[in-house]
PDB file of C-alpha atoms in Angstrom:
ATOM      1  CA  MET A   1      18.404 -18.874  51.365  1.00 94.00           C
ATOM      2  CA  ILE A   2      15.931 -17.199  49.034  1.00 94.00           C
ATOM      3  CA  HIS A   3      12.320 -16.904  50.195  1.00 94.00           C
ATOM      4  CA  ASN A   4      10.336 -16.895  46.976  1.00 90.00           C
ATOM      5  CA  ALA A   5       7.230 -18.989  47.710  1.00 83.00           C
ATOM      6  CA  ALA A   6       4.090 -17.004  46.975  1.00 86.00           C
ATOM      7  CA  VAL A   7       0.559 -17.061  45.718  1.00 90.00           C
ATOM      8  CA  GLY A   8      -0.682 -14.167  43.673  1.00 81.00           C
ATOM      9  CA  TYR A   9      -2.866 -11.145  43.819  1.00 80.00           C
ATOM     10  CA  ASN A  10      -5.995 -12.609  42.231  1.00 84.00           C
ATOM     11  CA  GLU A  11      -6.563 -15.112  45.010  1.00 86.00           C
ATOM     12  CA  ALA A  12     -10.023 -15.793  46.361  1.00 93.00           C
ATOM     13  CA  TYR A  13     -10.412 -15.999  50.123  1.00 95.00           C
ATOM     14  CA  ARG A  14      -9.391 -19.458  51.269  1.00 96.00           C
ATOM     15  CA  VAL A  15      -8.531 -20.668  54.735  1.00 96.00           C
ATOM     16  CA  THR A  16      -5.878 -23.257  55.591  1.00 96.00           C
ATOM     17  CA  ARG A  17      -6.527 -26.222  57.889  1.00 96.00           C
ATOM     18  CA  ASP A  18      -5.087 -24.025  60.640  1.00 94.00           C
ATOM     19  CA  GLY A  19      -7.744 -21.377  60.026  1.00 96.00           C
ATOM     20  CA  LEU A  20      -5.386 -18.864  58.397  1.00 97.00           C
ATOM     21  CA  PRO A  21      -5.960 -16.932  55.176  1.00 97.00           C
ATOM     22  CA  HIS A  22      -3.849 -18.882  52.696  1.00 97.00           C
ATOM     23  CA  VAL A  23      -2.142 -15.791  51.238  1.00 97.00           C
ATOM     24  CA  PHE A  24      -0.817 -14.861  54.684  1.00 98.00           C
ATOM     25  CA  ALA A  25       0.103 -18.479  55.492  1.00 97.00           C
ATOM     26  CA  ILE A  26       2.025 -19.023  52.249  1.00 97.00           C
ATOM     27  CA  ASN A  27       3.518 -15.588  51.585  1.00 96.00           C
ATOM     28  CA  THR A  28       4.366 -14.418  55.106  1.00 97.00           C
ATOM     29  CA  LEU A  29       4.130 -17.098  57.770  1.00 98.00           C
ATOM     30  CA  SER A  30       5.945 -19.806  55.814  1.00 97.00           C
ATOM     31  CA  ALA A  31       8.976 -17.517  55.333  1.00 97.00           C
ATOM     32  CA  TYR A  32       8.989 -16.725  59.056  1.00 98.00           C
ATOM     33  CA  ILE A  33       8.709 -20.396  60.081  1.00 98.00           C
ATOM     34  CA  LEU A  34      11.379 -21.594  57.665  1.00 97.00           C
ATOM     35  CA  THR A  35      13.737 -18.844  58.816  1.00 97.00           C
ATOM     36  CA  ALA A  36      13.107 -19.736  62.463  1.00 97.00           C
ATOM     37  CA  LEU A  37      13.760 -23.451  61.908  1.00 97.00           C
ATOM     38  CA  ILE A  38      16.752 -23.573  59.558  1.00 96.00           C
ATOM     39  CA  GLU A  39      20.380 -23.308  60.507  1.00 95.00           C
ATOM     40  CA  ARG A  40      21.266 -19.655  60.183  1.00 95.00           C
ATOM     41  CA  PRO A  41      22.575 -19.065  56.644  1.00 97.00           C
ATOM     42  CA  GLN A  42      25.156 -16.497  55.568  1.00 97.00           C
ATOM     43  CA  ARG A  43      22.541 -14.680  53.482  1.00 98.00           C
ATOM     44  CA  LEU A  44      18.769 -14.413  53.458  1.00 98.00           C
ATOM     45  CA  VAL A  45      16.813 -12.897  50.596  1.00 98.00           C
ATOM     46  CA  TYR A  46      13.101 -12.102  50.816  1.00 98.00           C
ATOM     47  CA  LEU A  47      11.129 -11.486  47.636  1.00 95.00           C
ATOM     48  CA  SER A  48       8.709  -8.632  47.942  1.00 96.00           C
ATOM     49  CA  SER A  49       6.761  -6.903  45.176  1.00 92.00           C
ATOM     50  CA  GLY A  50       6.326  -3.446  43.780  1.00 92.00           C
ATOM     51  CA  MET A  51       2.783  -3.746  45.105  1.00 92.00           C
ATOM     52  CA  HIS A  52       4.145  -3.466  48.663  1.00 96.00           C
ATOM     53  CA  HIS A  53       4.832   0.244  48.142  1.00 97.00           C
ATOM     54  CA  HIS A  54       1.138   1.114  48.449  1.00 96.00           C
ATOM     55  CA  ALA A  55       0.189  -1.447  51.106  1.00 98.00           C
ATOM     56  CA  ARG A  56      -0.438  -0.981  54.793  1.00 98.00           C
ATOM     57  CA  ALA A  57       0.784  -3.562  57.308  1.00 98.00           C
ATOM     58  CA  ASN A  58      -2.696  -3.973  58.909  1.00 98.00           C
ATOM     59  CA  LEU A  59      -1.217  -5.917  61.808  1.00 98.00           C
ATOM     60  CA  ASP A  60      -4.404  -5.432  63.838  1.00 98.00           C
ATOM     61  CA  ASP A  61      -6.293  -7.499  61.240  1.00 98.00           C
ATOM     62  CA  ILE A  62      -3.548  -9.600  59.670  1.00 97.00           C
ATOM     63  CA  LEU A  63      -5.949 -12.563  59.433  1.00 97.00           C
ATOM     64  CA  TRP A  64      -8.663 -10.614  57.599  1.00 97.00           C
ATOM     65  CA  GLN A  65     -11.312 -11.122  60.260  1.00 96.00           C
ATOM     66  CA  LYS A  66     -12.596  -7.532  60.291  1.00 97.00           C
ATOM     67  CA  ARG A  67     -12.064  -6.473  56.688  1.00 96.00           C
ATOM     68  CA  ARG A  68     -13.723  -7.570  53.500  1.00 97.00           C
ATOM     69  CA  TRP A  69     -11.326  -9.791  51.533  1.00 97.00           C
ATOM     70  CA  ASN A  70      -9.381  -8.296  48.666  1.00 96.00           C
ATOM     71  CA  GLY A  71      -6.841 -10.612  47.031  1.00 96.00           C
ATOM     72  CA  ALA A  72      -4.703  -7.794  45.635  1.00 94.00           C
ATOM     73  CA  ASP A  73      -4.543  -6.076  49.027  1.00 97.00           C
ATOM     74  CA  ALA A  74      -3.775  -9.371  50.785  1.00 97.00           C
ATOM     75  CA  TYR A  75      -0.927 -10.045  48.348  1.00 95.00           C
ATOM     76  CA  ALA A  76       0.479  -6.503  48.677  1.00 96.00           C
ATOM     77  CA  GLU A  77       0.311  -6.715  52.486  1.00 97.00           C
ATOM     78  CA  SER A  78       2.051 -10.085  52.493  1.00 98.00           C
ATOM     79  CA  LYS A  79       4.853  -8.661  50.361  1.00 97.00           C
ATOM     80  CA  LEU A  80       5.147  -5.706  52.748  1.00 98.00           C
ATOM     81  CA  HIS A  81       5.347  -8.245  55.572  1.00 98.00           C
ATOM     82  CA  ASP A  82       8.168 -10.052  53.758  1.00 98.00           C
ATOM     83  CA  ALA A  83      10.172  -6.823  53.563  1.00 98.00           C
ATOM     84  CA  MET A  84       9.389  -6.165  57.239  1.00 98.00           C
ATOM     85  CA  LEU A  85      10.681  -9.629  58.158  1.00 98.00           C
ATOM     86  CA  ALA A  86      13.877  -9.010  56.207  1.00 98.00           C
ATOM     87  CA  PHE A  87      14.537  -5.705  57.931  1.00 98.00           C
ATOM     88  CA  ALA A  88      13.617  -7.056  61.387  1.00 98.00           C
ATOM     89  CA  LEU A  89      16.034  -9.922  60.973  1.00 98.00           C
ATOM     90  CA  ALA A  90      18.747  -7.661  59.583  1.00 98.00           C
ATOM     91  CA  ARG A  91      18.541  -5.654  62.824  1.00 97.00           C
ATOM     92  CA  ARG A  92      18.720  -8.797  64.966  1.00 97.00           C
ATOM     93  CA  TRP A  93      21.179 -11.013  63.100  1.00 97.00           C
ATOM     94  CA  ARG A  94      24.098  -8.694  62.350  1.00 95.00           C
ATOM     95  CA  ASN A  95      26.327 -11.515  61.058  1.00 96.00           C
ATOM     96  CA  VAL A  96      23.856 -12.466  58.283  1.00 97.00           C
ATOM     97  CA  ARG A  97      23.315 -10.458  55.095  1.00 98.00           C
ATOM     98  CA  ILE A  98      19.537 -10.055  54.886  1.00 98.00           C
ATOM     99  CA  ASN A  99      17.834  -8.064  52.157  1.00 98.00           C
ATOM    100  CA  SER A 100      14.569  -7.757  50.271  1.00 98.00           C
ATOM    101  CA  LEU A 101      13.796  -7.067  46.641  1.00 96.00           C
ATOM    102  CA  GLU A 102      11.148  -6.809  44.003  1.00 91.00           C
ATOM    103  CA  PRO A 103      11.825  -8.884  40.892  1.00 84.00           C
ATOM    104  CA  GLY A 104       9.546  -6.792  38.708  1.00 66.00           C
ATOM    105  CA  TRP A 105       6.183  -7.514  37.150  1.00 59.00           C
ATOM    106  CA  VAL A 106       7.107 -10.232  34.706  1.00 57.00           C
ATOM    107  CA  PRO A 107       5.089 -12.368  32.272  1.00 55.00           C
ATOM    108  CA  THR A 108       4.618 -15.518  34.347  1.00 64.00           C
ATOM    109  CA  LYS A 109       1.493 -17.464  35.225  1.00 64.00           C
ATOM    110  CA  MET A 110       1.109 -15.112  38.204  1.00 62.00           C
ATOM    111  CA  GLY A 111       2.125 -11.924  36.393  1.00 62.00           C
ATOM    112  CA  GLY A 112       0.113 -12.543  33.260  1.00 65.00           C
ATOM    113  CA  PRO A 113       1.156 -12.415  29.603  1.00 71.00           C
ATOM    114  CA  HIS A 114       1.152  -8.601  29.364  1.00 75.00           C
ATOM    115  CA  ALA A 115       3.397  -7.858  32.347  1.00 58.00           C
ATOM    116  CA  PRO A 116       5.850  -5.116  31.303  1.00 59.00           C
ATOM    117  CA  ASP A 117       9.119  -6.181  32.979  1.00 68.00           C
ATOM    118  CA  ASP A 118      11.827  -8.297  31.380  1.00 69.00           C
ATOM    119  CA  MET A 119      11.714 -11.958  32.388  1.00 65.00           C
ATOM    120  CA  ASP A 120      15.461 -12.202  31.778  1.00 74.00           C
ATOM    121  CA  LEU A 121      16.100  -9.673  34.577  1.00 74.00           C
ATOM    122  CA  ALA A 122      13.655 -11.011  37.168  1.00 75.00           C
ATOM    123  CA  HIS A 123      15.958 -13.577  38.765  1.00 78.00           C
ATOM    124  CA  LEU A 124      19.214 -11.629  38.632  1.00 86.00           C
ATOM    125  CA  THR A 125      18.841  -9.531  41.773  1.00 92.00           C
ATOM    126  CA  GLN A 126      17.925 -12.420  44.016  1.00 93.00           C
ATOM    127  CA  ALA A 127      20.819 -14.552  42.735  1.00 94.00           C
ATOM    128  CA  TRP A 128      23.179 -11.575  43.060  1.00 96.00           C
ATOM    129  CA  LEU A 129      22.128 -10.900  46.665  1.00 97.00           C
ATOM    130  CA  ALA A 130      22.341 -14.589  47.559  1.00 97.00           C
ATOM    131  CA  ALA A 131      25.723 -15.413  46.062  1.00 96.00           C
ATOM    132  CA  SER A 132      27.668 -12.473  44.631  1.00 96.00           C
ATOM    133  CA  HIS A 133      31.015 -11.290  45.936  1.00 94.00           C
ATOM    134  CA  ASP A 134      30.221  -7.812  44.596  1.00 95.00           C
ATOM    135  CA  SER A 135      30.583  -5.284  47.417  1.00 95.00           C
ATOM    136  CA  ALA A 136      27.247  -3.716  46.450  1.00 95.00           C
ATOM    137  CA  ALA A 137      25.551  -7.029  47.346  1.00 96.00           C
ATOM    138  CA  ASP A 138      27.500  -7.406  50.587  1.00 96.00           C
ATOM    139  CA  VAL A 139      25.021  -5.303  52.570  1.00 97.00           C
ATOM    140  CA  THR A 140      22.173  -5.965  54.964  1.00 98.00           C
ATOM    141  CA  GLY A 141      18.792  -4.418  55.637  1.00 98.00           C
ATOM    142  CA  LYS A 142      18.397  -2.967  52.143  1.00 98.00           C
ATOM    143  CA  TYR A 143      15.745  -3.090  49.438  1.00 98.00           C
ATOM    144  CA  PHE A 144      16.522  -3.639  45.743  1.00 97.00           C
ATOM    145  CA  TYR A 145      15.032  -3.584  42.284  1.00 93.00           C
ATOM    146  CA  HIS A 146      17.114  -4.789  39.324  1.00 92.00           C
ATOM    147  CA  MET A 147      20.347  -4.791  41.360  1.00 93.00           C
ATOM    148  CA  LYS A 148      19.924  -1.202  42.503  1.00 95.00           C
ATOM    149  CA  ARG A 149      18.950   0.003  45.936  1.00 97.00           C
ATOM    150  CA  MET A 150      15.588   1.632  46.175  1.00 97.00           C
ATOM    151  CA  ALA A 151      13.370   2.878  48.961  1.00 98.00           C
ATOM    152  CA  ALA A 152      10.993   0.425  50.566  1.00 98.00           C
ATOM    153  CA  ASN A 153       7.562   1.285  51.932  1.00 98.00           C
ATOM    154  CA  PRO A 154       8.245   3.337  55.098  1.00 98.00           C
ATOM    155  CA  GLN A 155       6.201   0.860  57.145  1.00 98.00           C
ATOM    156  CA  ALA A 156       8.698  -1.858  56.227  1.00 98.00           C
ATOM    157  CA  LEU A 157      11.414   0.177  57.953  1.00 98.00           C
ATOM    158  CA  ASN A 158       9.415   0.807  61.134  1.00 98.00           C
ATOM    159  CA  ALA A 159      11.103  -1.225  63.908  1.00 98.00           C
ATOM    160  CA  ALA A 160       7.989  -1.251  66.116  1.00 98.00           C
ATOM    161  CA  LEU A 161       5.882  -2.685  63.281  1.00 98.00           C
ATOM    162  CA  GLN A 162       8.619  -5.204  62.471  1.00 98.00           C
ATOM    163  CA  ASP A 163       8.742  -6.380  66.070  1.00 98.00           C
ATOM    164  CA  ARG A 164       4.949  -6.631  66.226  1.00 98.00           C
ATOM    165  CA  LEU A 165       4.951  -8.764  63.068  1.00 98.00           C
ATOM    166  CA  ILE A 166       7.578 -11.074  64.600  1.00 98.00           C
ATOM    167  CA  ASP A 167       5.438 -11.353  67.753  1.00 98.00           C
ATOM    168  CA  ILE A 168       2.339 -12.177  65.688  1.00 98.00           C
ATOM    169  CA  CYS A 169       4.174 -14.824  63.657  1.00 98.00           C
ATOM    170  CA  THR A 170       5.614 -16.329  66.846  1.00 98.00           C
ATOM    171  CA  GLU A 171       2.193 -16.436  68.484  1.00 98.00           C
ATOM    172  CA  ILE A 172       0.404 -17.923  65.466  1.00 98.00           C
ATOM    173  CA  SER A 173       3.085 -20.513  64.668  1.00 98.00           C
ATOM    174  CA  GLY A 174       4.194 -21.348  68.196  1.00 98.00           C
ATOM    175  CA  ILE A 175       7.773 -21.128  66.924  1.00 98.00           C
ATOM    176  CA  ALA A 176      10.104 -18.562  68.393  1.00 97.00           C
ATOM    177  CA  LEU A 177      12.704 -16.864  66.269  1.00 95.00           C
ATOM    178  CA  PRO A 178      16.217 -17.705  67.537  1.00 93.00           C
ATOM    179  CA  GLU A 179      18.126 -14.749  68.927  1.00 86.00           C
TER     180      GLU A 179
END
């Protein structure tokens, strides 16, 4: 299972019918809900972004009720949350290979025509983590960029923050994550 649904970093503030900022609902909460509801797969891959490296989790204001909206910050936070979900689940579900990655800043509708990364490389890491028999892809709780391990934002690795994010997603969605 590859979690790749996302809206971008230029998003205006919009609220879903459920009263949630749409960037959070689409980029973070939908991945949590789908993971909680599907039959447990052999592998889970969460797409993050290089923008997550400079984000803060902001779990005390995840719904942007106290802060002034910033689409780029909301996107970066949501991608940090995706990495946090991956690492939280990797700790909990030891029999599933769960990892996160950044595909690079590529020239798509979201990335724009001047994005510097190679479009031909963007999909390779996620496909490799999802299906490869390569021993380097047979890991869990790791972060990748172009099929190489790299360090994630330290907040993504913080178990207390991960658990708090799971609690928030459970509370907001009303759907508990299976043990």
